[in-house]
Tab-separated table of C-alpha atoms and ligand atoms in Angstrom:
chain	number	residue	atom	x	y	z
A	1	MET	CA	104.239	98.303	96.640
A	2	ILE	CA	100.608	98.482	97.729
A	3	THR	CA	98.421	101.579	97.437
A	4	PHE	CA	96.050	102.105	100.367
A	5	ILE	CA	93.089	104.370	99.602
A	6	THR	CA	91.744	106.019	102.737
A	7	GLY	CA	91.017	109.406	104.235
A	8	ASN	CA	91.888	108.196	107.734
A	9	GLN	CA	95.461	108.862	108.878
A	10	HIS	CA	95.122	106.586	111.912
A	11	LYS	CA	94.387	103.647	109.643
A	12	VAL	CA	97.424	104.507	107.520
A	13	LYS	CA	99.721	104.559	110.562
A	14	GLU	CA	98.429	101.209	111.804
A	15	ALA	CA	98.621	99.614	108.356
A	16	GLU	CA	102.147	100.923	107.673
A	17	LYS	CA	103.491	99.107	110.742
A	18	ILE	CA	101.810	95.868	109.700
A	19	PHE	CA	103.119	96.019	106.118
A	20	GLN	CA	106.618	96.904	107.364
A	21	LYS	CA	106.816	93.535	109.123
A	22	PHE	CA	106.523	91.870	105.717
A	23	ASN	CA	108.816	94.349	103.966
A	24	ILE	CA	105.979	95.568	101.780
A	25	GLU	CA	106.047	99.256	100.981
A	26	LEU	CA	102.749	101.089	101.455
A	27	GLU	CA	101.691	104.161	99.510
A	28	HIS	CA	98.734	106.195	100.746
A	29	ILE	CA	96.263	108.081	98.570
A	30	ASP	CA	93.150	109.891	99.772
A	31	LEU	CA	90.827	109.595	96.819
A	32	GLY	CA	87.619	110.500	98.621
A	33	TYR	CA	85.464	107.806	97.063
A	34	THR	CA	81.743	107.836	97.839
A	35	GLU	CA	80.736	104.846	99.892
A	36	VAL	CA	77.752	102.841	98.692
A	37	GLN	CA	75.197	102.042	101.367
A	38	GLY	CA	75.510	98.377	102.256
A	39	THR	CA	77.520	95.872	104.253
A	40	LEU	CA	81.227	96.376	104.992
A	41	GLU	CA	81.857	93.769	102.279
A	42	ASP	CA	79.817	95.709	99.682
A	43	VAL	CA	81.587	98.962	100.529
A	44	ALA	CA	85.062	97.391	100.409
A	45	LYS	CA	84.358	95.700	97.066
A	46	SER	CA	82.884	98.698	95.337
A	47	GLY	CA	85.452	101.097	96.803
A	48	ALA	CA	88.355	98.928	95.631
A	49	LYS	CA	86.868	98.584	92.158
A	50	TYR	CA	86.238	102.299	91.843
A	51	ALA	CA	89.718	103.309	93.056
A	52	CYS	CA	91.597	100.831	90.921
A	53	GLU	CA	89.690	101.876	87.798
A	54	LYS	CA	90.333	105.504	88.589
A	55	LEU	CA	94.065	105.078	89.273
A	56	ASN	CA	94.602	102.146	86.923
A	57	LYS	CA	96.708	100.272	89.453
A	58	PRO	CA	96.230	97.691	92.221
A	59	VAL	CA	94.738	99.153	95.393
A	60	ILE	CA	93.377	98.238	98.787
A	61	VAL	CA	90.606	99.996	100.666
A	62	GLU	CA	89.247	99.178	104.100
A	63	ASP	CA	85.764	99.466	105.510
A	64	ALA	CA	85.480	99.011	109.262
A	65	GLY	CA	82.957	99.454	112.033
A	66	LEU	CA	81.933	98.778	115.611
A	67	PHE	CA	79.095	96.261	116.095
A	68	ILE	CA	77.391	96.254	119.521
A	69	LYS	CA	75.369	93.068	120.080
A	70	THR	CA	72.765	94.495	122.475
A	71	LEU	CA	72.091	97.318	120.016
A	72	LYS	CA	71.557	94.774	117.197
A	73	GLY	CA	74.848	95.623	115.552
A	74	PHE	CA	74.584	99.423	115.838
A	75	PRO	CA	76.522	101.556	114.861
A	76	GLY	CA	77.936	98.991	112.390
A	77	THR	CA	78.069	100.428	108.895
A	78	TYR	CA	77.061	103.823	110.313
A	79	SER	CA	80.110	103.972	112.596
A	80	SER	CA	81.703	106.979	110.996
A	81	TYR	CA	78.494	109.037	111.115
A	82	VAL	CA	77.691	107.979	114.683
A	83	GLN	CA	81.221	108.814	115.824
A	84	GLU	CA	80.875	112.292	114.322
A	85	THR	CA	77.400	112.898	115.764
A	86	ILE	CA	76.616	111.303	119.152
A	87	GLY	CA	80.238	110.190	119.663
A	88	ASN	CA	81.533	107.974	122.451
A	89	GLN	CA	79.481	109.724	125.131
A	90	GLY	CA	76.333	109.051	123.105
A	91	ILE	CA	77.187	105.350	122.843
A	92	LEU	CA	77.873	105.178	126.592
A	93	LYS	CA	74.449	106.733	127.244
A	94	LEU	CA	72.717	104.190	125.006
A	95	MET	CA	74.486	101.446	126.954
A	96	LYS	CA	73.948	102.791	130.466
A	97	ASP	CA	71.202	100.324	131.506
A	98	PHE	CA	73.223	97.298	130.425
A	99	ILE	CA	75.218	96.475	133.527
A	100	ASN	CA	76.077	92.840	132.830
A	101	PRO	CA	79.372	92.559	130.894
A	102	LYS	CA	77.828	90.028	128.524
A	103	ASP	CA	75.240	92.624	127.488
A	104	ARG	CA	78.090	94.972	126.617
A	105	TYR	CA	79.645	92.608	124.062
A	106	ALA	CA	80.900	94.306	120.899
A	107	GLU	CA	83.087	93.538	117.911
A	108	PHE	CA	85.230	95.665	115.691
A	109	ARG	CA	85.105	94.353	112.140
A	110	SER	CA	87.327	95.236	109.218
A	111	VAL	CA	87.041	94.292	105.576
A	112	ILE	CA	89.895	94.871	103.150
A	113	GLY	CA	88.987	95.165	99.478
A	114	TYR	CA	91.731	94.494	96.938
A	115	CYS	CA	91.375	95.087	93.221
A	116	THR	CA	93.673	95.179	90.211
A	117	PRO	CA	92.860	96.587	86.771
A	118	ASN	CA	92.582	93.032	85.388
A	119	SER	CA	90.571	91.353	88.105
A	120	GLU	CA	87.417	91.486	90.147
A	121	PRO	CA	87.714	92.690	93.772
A	122	GLU	CA	88.724	90.249	96.512
A	123	ILE	CA	87.824	90.786	100.171
A	124	PHE	CA	89.540	89.813	103.439
A	125	LEU	CA	87.804	89.874	106.820
A	126	GLY	CA	89.083	90.501	110.318
A	127	SER	CA	87.425	91.075	113.676
A	128	VAL	CA	88.196	91.406	117.363
A	129	LYS	CA	85.937	90.754	120.351
A	130	GLY	CA	85.517	93.123	123.263
A	131	GLN	CA	83.057	95.023	125.412
A	132	ILE	CA	81.850	98.581	125.600
A	133	SER	CA	83.469	100.071	128.691
A	134	THR	CA	81.429	102.126	131.148
A	135	GLU	CA	83.591	105.207	130.650
A	136	GLU	CA	86.162	106.477	128.154
A	137	ARG	CA	89.655	105.329	129.030
A	138	GLY	CA	93.002	106.115	127.423
A	139	SER	CA	94.137	108.573	124.829
A	140	TYR	CA	95.861	106.354	122.290
A	141	GLY	CA	94.142	105.367	119.077
A	142	PHE	CA	91.077	107.089	117.628
A	143	ALA	CA	87.277	107.161	117.442
A	144	PHE	CA	85.771	104.262	119.461
A	145	ASP	CA	89.111	103.001	120.797
A	146	SER	CA	88.673	104.575	124.229
A	147	ILE	CA	85.363	102.728	124.857
A	148	PHE	CA	86.399	99.336	123.428
A	149	TYR	CA	87.511	97.182	126.359
A	150	VAL	CA	89.469	93.985	125.892
A	151	GLU	CA	89.219	91.604	128.831
A	152	GLU	CA	92.494	89.696	128.303
A	153	LYS	CA	94.424	92.959	128.471
A	154	ASP	CA	92.162	94.596	131.053
A	155	LYS	CA	92.505	97.724	128.941
A	156	THR	CA	90.602	99.662	126.318
A	157	PHE	CA	92.102	100.076	122.863
A	158	GLY	CA	92.630	103.673	123.936
A	159	GLU	CA	95.050	102.467	126.599
A	160	LEU	CA	97.084	100.365	124.170
A	161	THR	CA	99.952	101.735	122.121
A	162	ARG	CA	99.701	101.377	118.347
A	163	GLU	CA	102.138	98.484	118.547
A	164	GLU	CA	99.974	96.723	121.155
A	165	LYS	CA	96.711	97.329	119.281
A	166	ASN	CA	98.397	96.022	116.139
A	167	GLN	CA	99.048	92.644	117.799
A	168	PHE	CA	95.423	91.559	117.615
A	169	SER	CA	93.121	94.258	116.222
A	170	HIS	CA	90.421	93.739	113.586
A	171	ARG	CA	92.669	95.653	111.162
A	172	LYS	CA	95.654	93.433	111.914
A	173	ASN	CA	93.508	90.346	111.267
A	174	SER	CA	92.070	91.520	107.948
A	175	LEU	CA	95.429	92.870	106.738
A	176	ASN	CA	97.249	89.689	107.714
A	177	SER	CA	94.716	87.625	105.863
A	178	PHE	CA	95.208	89.854	102.800
A	179	ILE	CA	99.017	89.767	103.082
A	180	ASP	CA	99.068	85.937	103.426
A	181	TRP	CA	97.057	85.631	100.237
A	182	TYR	CA	98.989	88.367	98.419
A	183	LEU	CA	102.385	86.844	99.135
A	184	LYS	CA	101.249	83.427	97.904
A	185	LYS	CA	99.757	84.578	94.640
B	1	ITT	P1	88.038	105.677	105.009
B	1	ITT	O1	86.672	105.144	104.654
B	1	ITT	O2	88.457	106.887	104.234
B	1	ITT	O3	89.086	104.596	104.996
B	1	ITT	P2	86.805	106.155	107.604
B	1	ITT	O4	87.318	106.806	108.854
B	1	ITT	O5	85.544	106.676	106.991
B	1	ITT	O6	88.007	106.171	106.548
B	1	ITT	P3	85.574	103.502	107.878
B	1	ITT	O7	84.405	103.934	107.092
B	1	ITT	O8	86.232	102.208	107.527
B	1	ITT	O9	86.717	104.616	107.895
B	1	ITT	O10	85.297	103.371	109.418
B	1	ITT	C1	84.133	103.784	110.011
B	1	ITT	C2	84.371	104.310	111.372
B	1	ITT	O11	84.534	103.238	112.301
B	1	ITT	C3	85.600	105.184	111.573
B	1	ITT	O12	85.401	106.489	111.129
B	1	ITT	C4	85.724	105.103	113.099
B	1	ITT	O13	84.781	105.973	113.692
B	1	ITT	C5	85.324	103.654	113.372
B	1	ITT	N1	86.512	102.794	113.432
B	1	ITT	C6	86.995	101.992	112.450
B	1	ITT	N2	88.116	101.379	112.843
B	1	ITT	C7	88.361	101.806	114.099
B	1	ITT	C8	89.378	101.563	115.035
B	1	ITT	O14	90.405	100.778	114.766
B	1	ITT	N3	89.310	102.173	116.216
B	1	ITT	C9	88.295	103.000	116.519
B	1	ITT	N4	87.297	103.296	115.690
B	1	ITT	C10	87.331	102.711	114.478
């Protein structure tokens, strides 16, 4: 069994489906750890270390964010705050002068931190490429999903079911990389 520390129910639902495929049971605890200011990697490492020391058992945490190239990676590590403040409409406003699809390039990135009481944290990275759409589309998913457009699907993440998003999302990629490693060790 793996313990996933997060306060985000959407992440739990996505992760549960991914772990199910490998017959790994997932427990969820919302520990409310304070995030250090730093890269996704820093946050995932320190969060995993903190939670596993606190609970004295192996844990995973995830730090994720949306990185928009034209905006020099914004909102990036500030994704949660930006989502709660200016939200998707605010992002669309910031992007309104960028008409060319290549200027609307963005990536979702996810970093999984894994730590056990007897080891230092390990991290596993995943990302997915897309574009910021010109309007919100779809009501599946959460946060930035409705403005994250994926060309191959001709849909935003908000128009994909959880199952569809889970085929190729940043979270799927980081979790699969973790699970590959975990099952081999
Ligand atoms: P925990 O730290 O408790 O796990 P959180 O919601 O604060 O939950 P993160 O710091 O990892 O999660 O993520 C930062 C924000 O990035 C998150 O609040 C969303 O606004 C956005 N985000 C992350 N993954 C996303 C996804 O799959 N779809 C849409 N937005 C996402």
